[in-house]
PDB file of C-alpha atoms and ligand atoms in Angstrom:
ATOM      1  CA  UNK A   1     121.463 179.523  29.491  1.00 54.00           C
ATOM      2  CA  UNK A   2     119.506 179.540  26.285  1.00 64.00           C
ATOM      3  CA  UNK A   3     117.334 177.098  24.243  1.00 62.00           C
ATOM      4  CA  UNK A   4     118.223 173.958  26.706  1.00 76.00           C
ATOM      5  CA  UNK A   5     114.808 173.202  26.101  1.00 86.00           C
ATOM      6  CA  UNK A   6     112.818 171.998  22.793  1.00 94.00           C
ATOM      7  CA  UNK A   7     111.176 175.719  22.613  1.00 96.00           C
ATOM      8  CA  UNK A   8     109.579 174.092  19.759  1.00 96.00           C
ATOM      9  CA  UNK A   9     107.884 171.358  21.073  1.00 97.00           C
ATOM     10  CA  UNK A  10     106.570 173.553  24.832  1.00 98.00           C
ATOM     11  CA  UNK A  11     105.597 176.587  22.593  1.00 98.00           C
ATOM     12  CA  UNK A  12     103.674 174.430  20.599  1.00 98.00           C
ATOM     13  CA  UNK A  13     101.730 172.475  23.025  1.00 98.00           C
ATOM     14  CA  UNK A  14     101.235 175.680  24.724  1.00 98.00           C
ATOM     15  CA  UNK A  15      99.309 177.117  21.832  1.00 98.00           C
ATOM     16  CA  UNK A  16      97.266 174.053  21.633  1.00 98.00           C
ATOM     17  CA  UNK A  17      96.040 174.248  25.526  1.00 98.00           C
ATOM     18  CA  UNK A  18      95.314 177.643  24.942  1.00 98.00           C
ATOM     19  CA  UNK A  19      93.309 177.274  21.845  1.00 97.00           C
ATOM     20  CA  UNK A  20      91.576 174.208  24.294  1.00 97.00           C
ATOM     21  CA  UNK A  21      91.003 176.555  27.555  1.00 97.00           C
ATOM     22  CA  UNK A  22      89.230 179.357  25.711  1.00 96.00           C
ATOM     23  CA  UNK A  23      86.613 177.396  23.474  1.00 94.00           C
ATOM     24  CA  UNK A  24      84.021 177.769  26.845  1.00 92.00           C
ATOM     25  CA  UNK A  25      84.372 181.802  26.671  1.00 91.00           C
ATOM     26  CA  UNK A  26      83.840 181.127  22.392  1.00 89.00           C
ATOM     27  CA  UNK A  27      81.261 179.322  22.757  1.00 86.00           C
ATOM     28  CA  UNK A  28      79.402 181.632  24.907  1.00 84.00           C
ATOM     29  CA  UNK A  29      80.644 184.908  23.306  1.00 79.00           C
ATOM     30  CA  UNK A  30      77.500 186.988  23.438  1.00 75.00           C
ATOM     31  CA  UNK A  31      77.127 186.303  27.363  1.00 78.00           C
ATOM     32  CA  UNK A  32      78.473 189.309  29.826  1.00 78.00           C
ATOM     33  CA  UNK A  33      81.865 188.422  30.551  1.00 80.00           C
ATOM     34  CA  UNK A  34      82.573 189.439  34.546  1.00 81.00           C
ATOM     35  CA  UNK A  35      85.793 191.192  35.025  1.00 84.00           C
ATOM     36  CA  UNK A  36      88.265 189.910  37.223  1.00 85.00           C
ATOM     37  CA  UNK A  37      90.093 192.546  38.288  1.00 84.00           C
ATOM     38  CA  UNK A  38      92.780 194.900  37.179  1.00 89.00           C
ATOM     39  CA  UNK A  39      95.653 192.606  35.247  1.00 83.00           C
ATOM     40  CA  UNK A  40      98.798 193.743  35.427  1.00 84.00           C
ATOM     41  CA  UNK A  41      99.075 195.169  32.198  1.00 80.00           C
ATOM     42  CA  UNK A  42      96.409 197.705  33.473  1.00 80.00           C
ATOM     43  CA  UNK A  43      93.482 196.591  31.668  1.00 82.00           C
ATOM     44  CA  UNK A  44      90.391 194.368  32.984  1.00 79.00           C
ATOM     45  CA  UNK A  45      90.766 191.289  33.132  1.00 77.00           C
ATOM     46  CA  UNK A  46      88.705 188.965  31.833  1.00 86.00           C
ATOM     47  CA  UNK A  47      88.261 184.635  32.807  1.00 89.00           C
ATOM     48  CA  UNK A  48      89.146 183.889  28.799  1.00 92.00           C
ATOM     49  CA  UNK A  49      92.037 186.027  29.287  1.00 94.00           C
ATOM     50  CA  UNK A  50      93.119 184.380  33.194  1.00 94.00           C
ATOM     51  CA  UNK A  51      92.092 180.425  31.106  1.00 95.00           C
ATOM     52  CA  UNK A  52      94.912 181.604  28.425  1.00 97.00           C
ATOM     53  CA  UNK A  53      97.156 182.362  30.942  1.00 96.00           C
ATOM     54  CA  UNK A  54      96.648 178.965  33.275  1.00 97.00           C
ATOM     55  CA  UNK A  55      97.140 176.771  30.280  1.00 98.00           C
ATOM     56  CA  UNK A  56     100.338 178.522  29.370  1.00 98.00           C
ATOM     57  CA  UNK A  57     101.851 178.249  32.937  1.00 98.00           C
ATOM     58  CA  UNK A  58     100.278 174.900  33.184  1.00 98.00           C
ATOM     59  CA  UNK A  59     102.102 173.947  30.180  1.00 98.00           C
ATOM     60  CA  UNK A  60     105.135 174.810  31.426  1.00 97.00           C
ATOM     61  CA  UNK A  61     105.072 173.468  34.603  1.00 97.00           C
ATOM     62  CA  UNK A  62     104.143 170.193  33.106  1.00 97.00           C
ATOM     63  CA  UNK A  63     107.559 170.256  30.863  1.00 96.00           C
ATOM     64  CA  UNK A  64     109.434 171.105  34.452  1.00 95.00           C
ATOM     65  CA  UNK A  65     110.506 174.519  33.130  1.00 95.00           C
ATOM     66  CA  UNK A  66     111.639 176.579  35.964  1.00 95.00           C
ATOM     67  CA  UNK A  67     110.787 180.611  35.063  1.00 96.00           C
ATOM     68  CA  UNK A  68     109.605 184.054  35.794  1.00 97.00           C
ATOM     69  CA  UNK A  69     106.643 184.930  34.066  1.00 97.00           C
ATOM     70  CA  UNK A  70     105.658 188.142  32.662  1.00 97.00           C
ATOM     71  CA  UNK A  71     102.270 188.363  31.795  1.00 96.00           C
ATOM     72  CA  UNK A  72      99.492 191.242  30.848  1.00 93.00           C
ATOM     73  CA  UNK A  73      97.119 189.592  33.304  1.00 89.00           C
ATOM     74  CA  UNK A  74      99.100 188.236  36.460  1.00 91.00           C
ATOM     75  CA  UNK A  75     101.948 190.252  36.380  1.00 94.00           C
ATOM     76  CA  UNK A  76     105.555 188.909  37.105  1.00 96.00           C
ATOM     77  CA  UNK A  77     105.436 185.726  39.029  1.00 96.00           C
ATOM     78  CA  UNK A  78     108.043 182.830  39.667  1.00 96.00           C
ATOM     79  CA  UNK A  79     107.504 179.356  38.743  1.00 96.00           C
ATOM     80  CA  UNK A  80     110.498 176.651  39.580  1.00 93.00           C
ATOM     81  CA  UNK A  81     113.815 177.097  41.643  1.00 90.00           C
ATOM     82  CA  UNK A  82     116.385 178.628  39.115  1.00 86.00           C
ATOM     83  CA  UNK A  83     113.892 181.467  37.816  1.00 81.00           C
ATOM     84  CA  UNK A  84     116.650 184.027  36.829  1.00 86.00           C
ATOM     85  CA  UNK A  85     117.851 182.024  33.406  1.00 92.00           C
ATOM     86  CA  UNK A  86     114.341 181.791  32.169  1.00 96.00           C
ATOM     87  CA  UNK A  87     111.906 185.002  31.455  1.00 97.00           C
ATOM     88  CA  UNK A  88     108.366 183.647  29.551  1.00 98.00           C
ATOM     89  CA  UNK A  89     106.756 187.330  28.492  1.00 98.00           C
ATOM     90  CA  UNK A  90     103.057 186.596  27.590  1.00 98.00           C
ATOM     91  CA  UNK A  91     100.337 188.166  26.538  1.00 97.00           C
ATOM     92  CA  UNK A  92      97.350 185.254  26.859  1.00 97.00           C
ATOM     93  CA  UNK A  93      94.939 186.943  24.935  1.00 97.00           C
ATOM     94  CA  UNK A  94      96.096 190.182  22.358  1.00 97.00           C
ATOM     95  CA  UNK A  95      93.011 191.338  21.249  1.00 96.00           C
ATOM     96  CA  UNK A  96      90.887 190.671  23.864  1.00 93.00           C
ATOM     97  CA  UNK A  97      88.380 193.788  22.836  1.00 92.00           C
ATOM     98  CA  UNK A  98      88.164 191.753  19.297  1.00 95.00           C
ATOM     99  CA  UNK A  99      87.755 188.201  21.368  1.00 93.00           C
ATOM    100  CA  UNK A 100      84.524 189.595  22.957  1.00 90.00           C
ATOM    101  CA  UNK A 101      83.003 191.174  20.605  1.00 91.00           C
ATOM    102  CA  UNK A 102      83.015 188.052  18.124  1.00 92.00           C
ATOM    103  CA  UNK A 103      85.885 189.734  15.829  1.00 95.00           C
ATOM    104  CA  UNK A 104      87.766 186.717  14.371  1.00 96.00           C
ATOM    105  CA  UNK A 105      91.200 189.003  15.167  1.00 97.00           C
ATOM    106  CA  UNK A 106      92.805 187.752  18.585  1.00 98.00           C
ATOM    107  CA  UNK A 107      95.933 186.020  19.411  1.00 98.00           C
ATOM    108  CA  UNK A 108      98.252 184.247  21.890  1.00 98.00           C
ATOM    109  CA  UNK A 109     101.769 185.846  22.078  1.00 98.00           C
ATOM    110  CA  UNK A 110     104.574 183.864  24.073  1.00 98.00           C
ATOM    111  CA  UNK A 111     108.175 184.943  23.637  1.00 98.00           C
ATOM    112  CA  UNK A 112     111.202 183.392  25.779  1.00 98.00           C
ATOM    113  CA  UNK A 113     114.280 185.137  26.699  1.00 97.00           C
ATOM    114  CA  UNK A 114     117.068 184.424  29.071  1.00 96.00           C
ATOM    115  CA  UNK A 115     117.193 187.837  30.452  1.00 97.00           C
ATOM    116  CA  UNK A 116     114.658 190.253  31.627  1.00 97.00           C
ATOM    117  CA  UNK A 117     114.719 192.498  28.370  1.00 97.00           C
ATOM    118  CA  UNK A 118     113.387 192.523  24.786  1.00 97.00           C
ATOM    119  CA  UNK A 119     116.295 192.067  22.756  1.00 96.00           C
ATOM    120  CA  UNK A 120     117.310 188.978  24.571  1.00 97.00           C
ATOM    121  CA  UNK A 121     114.018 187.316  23.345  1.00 98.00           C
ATOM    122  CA  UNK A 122     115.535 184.160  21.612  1.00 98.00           C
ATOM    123  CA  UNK A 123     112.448 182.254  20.858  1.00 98.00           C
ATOM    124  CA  UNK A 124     108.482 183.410  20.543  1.00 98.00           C
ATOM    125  CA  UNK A 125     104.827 181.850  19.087  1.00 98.00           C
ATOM    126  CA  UNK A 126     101.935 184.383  17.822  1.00 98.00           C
ATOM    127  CA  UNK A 127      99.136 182.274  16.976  1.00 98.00           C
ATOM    128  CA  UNK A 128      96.239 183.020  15.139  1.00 98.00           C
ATOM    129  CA  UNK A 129      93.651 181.636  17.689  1.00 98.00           C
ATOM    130  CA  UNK A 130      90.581 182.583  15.337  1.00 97.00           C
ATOM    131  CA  UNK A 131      92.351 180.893  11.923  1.00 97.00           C
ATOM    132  CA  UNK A 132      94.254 178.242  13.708  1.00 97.00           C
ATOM    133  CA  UNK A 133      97.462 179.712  12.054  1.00 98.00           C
ATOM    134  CA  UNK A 134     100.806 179.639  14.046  1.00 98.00           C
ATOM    135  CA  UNK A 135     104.227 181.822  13.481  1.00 98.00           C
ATOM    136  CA  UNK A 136     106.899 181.508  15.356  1.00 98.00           C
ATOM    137  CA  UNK A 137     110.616 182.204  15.597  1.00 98.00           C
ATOM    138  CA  UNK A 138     114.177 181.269  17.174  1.00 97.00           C
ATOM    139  CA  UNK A 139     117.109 183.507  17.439  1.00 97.00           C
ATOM    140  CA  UNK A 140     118.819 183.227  13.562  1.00 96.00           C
ATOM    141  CA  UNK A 141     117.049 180.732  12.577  1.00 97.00           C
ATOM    142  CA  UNK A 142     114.651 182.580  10.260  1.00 98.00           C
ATOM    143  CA  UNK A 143     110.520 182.896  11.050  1.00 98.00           C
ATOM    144  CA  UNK A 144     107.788 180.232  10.200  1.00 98.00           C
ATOM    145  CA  UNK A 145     104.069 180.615   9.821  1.00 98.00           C
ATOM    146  CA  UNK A 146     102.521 177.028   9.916  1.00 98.00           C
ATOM    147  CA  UNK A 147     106.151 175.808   9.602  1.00 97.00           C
ATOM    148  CA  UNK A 148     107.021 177.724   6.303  1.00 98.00           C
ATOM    149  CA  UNK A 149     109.585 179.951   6.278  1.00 98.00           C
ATOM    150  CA  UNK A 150     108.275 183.394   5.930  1.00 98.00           C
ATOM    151  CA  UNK A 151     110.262 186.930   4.968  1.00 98.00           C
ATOM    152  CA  UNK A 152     108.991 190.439   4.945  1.00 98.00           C
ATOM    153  CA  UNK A 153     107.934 192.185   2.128  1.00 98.00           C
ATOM    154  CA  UNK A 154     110.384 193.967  -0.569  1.00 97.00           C
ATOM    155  CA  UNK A 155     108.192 196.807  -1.311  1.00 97.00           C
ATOM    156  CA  UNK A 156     109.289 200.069  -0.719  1.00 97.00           C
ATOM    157  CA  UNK A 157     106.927 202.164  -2.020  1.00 97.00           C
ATOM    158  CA  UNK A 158     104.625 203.866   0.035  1.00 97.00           C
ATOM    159  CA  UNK A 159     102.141 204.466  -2.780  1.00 96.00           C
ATOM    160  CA  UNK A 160     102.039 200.809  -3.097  1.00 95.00           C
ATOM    161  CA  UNK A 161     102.126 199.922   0.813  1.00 97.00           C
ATOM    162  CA  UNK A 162      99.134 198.205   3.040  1.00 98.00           C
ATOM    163  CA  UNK A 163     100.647 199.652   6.498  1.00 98.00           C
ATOM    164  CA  UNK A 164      99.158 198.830  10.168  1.00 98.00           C
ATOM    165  CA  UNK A 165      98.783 201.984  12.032  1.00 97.00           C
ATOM    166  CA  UNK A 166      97.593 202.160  15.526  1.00 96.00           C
ATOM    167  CA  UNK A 167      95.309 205.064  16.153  1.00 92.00           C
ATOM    168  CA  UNK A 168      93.456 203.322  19.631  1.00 92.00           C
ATOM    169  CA  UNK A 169      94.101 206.522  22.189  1.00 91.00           C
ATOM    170  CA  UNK A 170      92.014 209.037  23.594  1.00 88.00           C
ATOM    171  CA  UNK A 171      94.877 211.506  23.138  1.00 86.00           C
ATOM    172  CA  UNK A 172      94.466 211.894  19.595  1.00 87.00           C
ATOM    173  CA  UNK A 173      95.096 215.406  18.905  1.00 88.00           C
ATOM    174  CA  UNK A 174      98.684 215.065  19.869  1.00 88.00           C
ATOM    175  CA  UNK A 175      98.492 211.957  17.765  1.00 90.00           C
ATOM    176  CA  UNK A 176      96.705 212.630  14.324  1.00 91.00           C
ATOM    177  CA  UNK A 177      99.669 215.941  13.451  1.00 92.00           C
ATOM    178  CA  UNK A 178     102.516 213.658  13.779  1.00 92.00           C
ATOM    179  CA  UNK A 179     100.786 210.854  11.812  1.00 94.00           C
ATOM    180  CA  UNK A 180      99.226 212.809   9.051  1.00 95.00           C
ATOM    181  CA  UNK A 181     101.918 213.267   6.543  1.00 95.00           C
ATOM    182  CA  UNK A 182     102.333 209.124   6.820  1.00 96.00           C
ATOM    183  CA  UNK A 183      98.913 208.936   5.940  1.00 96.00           C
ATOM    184  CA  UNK A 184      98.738 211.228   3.357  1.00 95.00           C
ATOM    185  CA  UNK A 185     101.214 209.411   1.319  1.00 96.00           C
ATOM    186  CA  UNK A 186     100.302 205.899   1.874  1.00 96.00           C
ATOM    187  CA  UNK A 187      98.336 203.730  -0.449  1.00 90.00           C
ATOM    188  CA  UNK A 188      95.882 201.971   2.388  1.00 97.00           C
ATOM    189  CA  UNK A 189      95.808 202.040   6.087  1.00 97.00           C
ATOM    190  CA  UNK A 190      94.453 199.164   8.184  1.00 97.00           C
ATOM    191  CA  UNK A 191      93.979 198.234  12.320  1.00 97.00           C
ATOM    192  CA  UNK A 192      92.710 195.259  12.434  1.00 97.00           C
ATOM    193  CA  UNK A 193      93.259 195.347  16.927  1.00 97.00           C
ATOM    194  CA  UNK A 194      95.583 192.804  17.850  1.00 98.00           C
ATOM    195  CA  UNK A 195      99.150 194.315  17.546  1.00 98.00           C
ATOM    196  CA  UNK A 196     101.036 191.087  18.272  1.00 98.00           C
ATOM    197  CA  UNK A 197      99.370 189.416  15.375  1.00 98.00           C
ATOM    198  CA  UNK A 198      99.770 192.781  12.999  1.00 98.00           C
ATOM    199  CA  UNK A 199     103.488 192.557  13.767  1.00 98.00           C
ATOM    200  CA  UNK A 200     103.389 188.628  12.192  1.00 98.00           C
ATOM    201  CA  UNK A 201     101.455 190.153   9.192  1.00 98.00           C
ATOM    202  CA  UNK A 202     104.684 192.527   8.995  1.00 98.00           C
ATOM    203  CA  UNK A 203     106.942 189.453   9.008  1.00 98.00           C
ATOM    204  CA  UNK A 204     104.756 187.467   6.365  1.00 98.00           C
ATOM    205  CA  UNK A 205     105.067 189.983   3.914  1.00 98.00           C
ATOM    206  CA  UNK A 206     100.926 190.533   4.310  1.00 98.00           C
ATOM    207  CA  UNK A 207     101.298 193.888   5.124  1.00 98.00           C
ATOM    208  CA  UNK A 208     104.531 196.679   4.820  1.00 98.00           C
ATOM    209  CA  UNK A 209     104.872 198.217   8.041  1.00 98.00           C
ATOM    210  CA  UNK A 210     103.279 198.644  11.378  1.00 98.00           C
ATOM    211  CA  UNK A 211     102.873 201.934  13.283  1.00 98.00           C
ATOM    212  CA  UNK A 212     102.036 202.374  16.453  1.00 97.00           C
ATOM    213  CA  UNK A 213     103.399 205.635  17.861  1.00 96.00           C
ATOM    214  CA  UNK A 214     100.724 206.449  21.280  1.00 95.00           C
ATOM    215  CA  UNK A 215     103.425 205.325  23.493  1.00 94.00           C
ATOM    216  CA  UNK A 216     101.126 202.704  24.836  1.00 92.00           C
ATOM    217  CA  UNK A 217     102.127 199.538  23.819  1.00 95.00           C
ATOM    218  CA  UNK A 218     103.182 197.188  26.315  1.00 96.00           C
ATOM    219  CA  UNK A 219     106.379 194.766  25.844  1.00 97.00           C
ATOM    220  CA  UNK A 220     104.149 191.458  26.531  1.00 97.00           C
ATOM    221  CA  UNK A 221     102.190 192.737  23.315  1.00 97.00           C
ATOM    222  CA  UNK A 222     105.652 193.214  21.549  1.00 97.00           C
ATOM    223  CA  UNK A 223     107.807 190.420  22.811  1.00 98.00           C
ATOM    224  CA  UNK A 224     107.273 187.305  20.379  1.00 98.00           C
ATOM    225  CA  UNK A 225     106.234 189.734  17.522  1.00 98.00           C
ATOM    226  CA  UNK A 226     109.614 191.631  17.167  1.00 98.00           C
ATOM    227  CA  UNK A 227     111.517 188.493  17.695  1.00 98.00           C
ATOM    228  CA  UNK A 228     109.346 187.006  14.608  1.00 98.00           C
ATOM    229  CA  UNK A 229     109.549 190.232  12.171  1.00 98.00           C
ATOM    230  CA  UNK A 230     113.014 190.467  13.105  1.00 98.00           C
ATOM    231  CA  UNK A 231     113.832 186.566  12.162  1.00 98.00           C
ATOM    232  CA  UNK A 232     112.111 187.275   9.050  1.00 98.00           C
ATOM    233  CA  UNK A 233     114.106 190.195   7.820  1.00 98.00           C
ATOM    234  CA  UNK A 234     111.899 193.190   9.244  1.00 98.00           C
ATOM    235  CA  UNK A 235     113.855 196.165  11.193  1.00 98.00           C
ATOM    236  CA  UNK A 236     111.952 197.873  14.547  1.00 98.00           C
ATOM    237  CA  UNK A 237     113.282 201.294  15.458  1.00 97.00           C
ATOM    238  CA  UNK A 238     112.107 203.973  17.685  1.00 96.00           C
ATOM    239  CA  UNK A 239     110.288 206.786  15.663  1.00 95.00           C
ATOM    240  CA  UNK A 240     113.418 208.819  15.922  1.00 94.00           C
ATOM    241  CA  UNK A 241     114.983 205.787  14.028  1.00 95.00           C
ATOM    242  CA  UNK A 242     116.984 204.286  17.231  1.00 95.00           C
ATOM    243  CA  UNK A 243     117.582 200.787  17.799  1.00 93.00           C
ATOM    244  CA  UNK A 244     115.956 200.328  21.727  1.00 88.00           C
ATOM    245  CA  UNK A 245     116.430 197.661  23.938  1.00 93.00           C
ATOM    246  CA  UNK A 246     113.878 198.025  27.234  1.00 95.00           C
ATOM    247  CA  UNK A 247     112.885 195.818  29.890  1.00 96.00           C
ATOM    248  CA  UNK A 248     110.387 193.060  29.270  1.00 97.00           C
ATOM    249  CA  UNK A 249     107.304 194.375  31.609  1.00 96.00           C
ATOM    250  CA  UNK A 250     103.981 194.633  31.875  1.00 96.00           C
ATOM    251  CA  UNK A 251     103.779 197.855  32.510  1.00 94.00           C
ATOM    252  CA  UNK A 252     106.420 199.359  30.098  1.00 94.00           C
ATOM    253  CA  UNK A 253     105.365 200.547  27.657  1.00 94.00           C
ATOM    254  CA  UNK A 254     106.580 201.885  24.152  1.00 95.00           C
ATOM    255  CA  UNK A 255     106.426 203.260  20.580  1.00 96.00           C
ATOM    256  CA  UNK A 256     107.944 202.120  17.111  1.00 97.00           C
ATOM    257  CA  UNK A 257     107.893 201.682  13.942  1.00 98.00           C
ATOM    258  CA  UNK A 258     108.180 198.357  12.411  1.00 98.00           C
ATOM    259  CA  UNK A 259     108.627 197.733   9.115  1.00 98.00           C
ATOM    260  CA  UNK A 260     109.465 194.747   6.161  1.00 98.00           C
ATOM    261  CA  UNK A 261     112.612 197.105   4.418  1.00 98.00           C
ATOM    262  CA  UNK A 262     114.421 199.448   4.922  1.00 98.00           C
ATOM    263  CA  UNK A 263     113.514 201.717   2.192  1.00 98.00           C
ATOM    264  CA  UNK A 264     109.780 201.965   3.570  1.00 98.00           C
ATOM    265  CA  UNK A 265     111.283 201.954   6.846  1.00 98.00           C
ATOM    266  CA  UNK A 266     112.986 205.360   5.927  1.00 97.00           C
ATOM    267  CA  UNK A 267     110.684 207.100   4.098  1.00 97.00           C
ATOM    268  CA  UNK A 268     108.252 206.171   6.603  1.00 98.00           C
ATOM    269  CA  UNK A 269     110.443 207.538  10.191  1.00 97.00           C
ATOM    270  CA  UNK A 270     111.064 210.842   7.396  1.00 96.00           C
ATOM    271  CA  UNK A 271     107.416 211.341   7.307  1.00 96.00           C
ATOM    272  CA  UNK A 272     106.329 210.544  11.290  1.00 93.00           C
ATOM    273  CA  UNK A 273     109.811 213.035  12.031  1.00 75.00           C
ATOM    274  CA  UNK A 274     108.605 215.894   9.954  1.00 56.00           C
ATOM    275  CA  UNK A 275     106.167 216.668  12.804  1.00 53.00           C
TER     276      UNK A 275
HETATM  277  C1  LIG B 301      95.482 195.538  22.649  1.00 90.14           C
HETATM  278  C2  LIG B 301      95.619 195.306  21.147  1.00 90.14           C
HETATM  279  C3  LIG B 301      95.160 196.556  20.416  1.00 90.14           C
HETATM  280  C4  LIG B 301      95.921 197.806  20.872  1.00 90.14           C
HETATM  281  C5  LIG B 301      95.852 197.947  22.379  1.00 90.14           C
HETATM  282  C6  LIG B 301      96.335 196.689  23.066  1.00 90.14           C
HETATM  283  P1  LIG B 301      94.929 193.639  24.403  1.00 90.14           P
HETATM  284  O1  LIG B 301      95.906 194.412  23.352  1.00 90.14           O
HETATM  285  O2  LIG B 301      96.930 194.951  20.770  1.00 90.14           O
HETATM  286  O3  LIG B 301      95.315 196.404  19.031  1.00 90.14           O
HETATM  287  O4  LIG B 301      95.353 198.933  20.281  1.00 90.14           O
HETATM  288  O5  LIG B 301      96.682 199.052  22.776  1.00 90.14           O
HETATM  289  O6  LIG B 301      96.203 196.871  24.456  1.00 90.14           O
HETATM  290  O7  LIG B 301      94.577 194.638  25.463  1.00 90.14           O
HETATM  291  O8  LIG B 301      93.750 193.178  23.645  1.00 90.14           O
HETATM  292  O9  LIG B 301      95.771 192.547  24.898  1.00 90.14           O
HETATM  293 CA1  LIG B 302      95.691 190.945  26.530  1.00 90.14          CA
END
């Protein structure tokens, strides 16, 4: 069943636990964080990261919401008795590299879906944990930042065009030939390291496209931001331009292009094809 809950009102009070449960690990930034282990997502995991994910199960338990989680840090985990109608695909902290090294650029994803893949995602938060700054989204019912609607930008020029591009990977000389020509052409390029929160700069018109093409990118970084660039008039394609649907994981992983129009959406798939 979907939205028989006020998505609103849990996503929301999520956010602020979160923002609550990492001001310790903020407040001692410059202190050796100890890893934790391996999170599922395959990356260490760190106590801000596990305190992010606590408050957001925590949260939900509190509301009575019966669900699977997904999550970058604990993996997939049931909460409740009816656990199949509810999916909650997070990514606690999406930027953690930024987070610890005092980089105001880090975020809280949390998208809801009522089946276990990425294009049933019917309601997600990004939240702007260093600026306090919230978007979020429900199936057709347009994308907010703050609670202002918000649409993608209408520029199509690539001359013109501020686009996100993803260049994090050690295996960069099978990357940089495929991603030149895009380059080449566009006016400024910009990774700022959390690609949940560049995909909500997509959808608020701040930027023109967002590229991340290493084949890396896990669904709980993607989850809530598709759903929100997609609610505010953005298109996400494979880089062969296909429409994808894949299974909300943390260990899936993926590449796309995702843009605010489709006329920089084409030129830009022309360009990343030509390789
Ligand atoms: C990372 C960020 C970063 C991207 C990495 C992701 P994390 O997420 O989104 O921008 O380059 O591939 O893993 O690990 O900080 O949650
Ligand atoms: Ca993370």
């Amino acid at each position: 069943m979907k939205a028989d809950r006020d998505w609103q009102e849990i996503l929301n009070q999520c956010k602020n636990n979160v923002k609550t449960s990492i001001q310790p690990y903020i407040a001692t930034i410059r202190e050796p964080q100890p890893n934790l282990g391996i999170g599922a997502g395959g990356d260490a995991m760190k106590p801000m990261d596990l305190a992010a994910e606590t408050a957001i199960v925590d949260t939900l338990k509190r509301y009575d919401v019966s669900f699977t989680l997904i999550s970058e840090e604990s993996g997939v985990r049931k909460f409740g008795t009816e656990t199949e109608g509810c999916f909650v695909t997070v990514d606690p902290i999406d930027g953690s590299t930024n987070f610890m090294h005092g980089l105001p650029f880090y975020c809280c994803s949390i998208a809801v879906s009522n089946k276990r893949t990425l294009n049933d995602v019917y309601a997600g938060l990004v939240t702007d944990l260093a600026h306090d700054i919230t978007y979020t989204a429900f199936e057709d019912k347009g994308a907010y930042r703050d609670g202002k609607k918000i649409q993608t930008s209408k520029n199509g020029s690539l001359e013109e065009a501020v686009i996100g591009l993803d260049l994090n990977t050690y295996k960069v000389k099978e990357l940089i030939p495929k991603i030149t020509p895009l380059i080449a052409k566009t006016k400024h390029i910009r990774h700022f390291g959390a690609n949940a929160l560049e995909l909500s700069f997509v959808a608020n018109g701040l930027t023109d496209a967002f590229v991340d093409i290493r084949g890396k990118l896990r669904t709980t970084d993607v989850a809530a931001g598709f759903l929100i660039l997609k609610e505010a008039g953005g298109i996400v394609t494979t880089p062969e331009n296909q429409v994808f649907n894949v299974e909300l994981d943390p260990k899936k992983t993926m590449s796309f292009i995702a843009s605010g129009n489709m006329e920089i959406h084409k030129k830009i798939i022309n360009l990343v094809k030509a390789c």
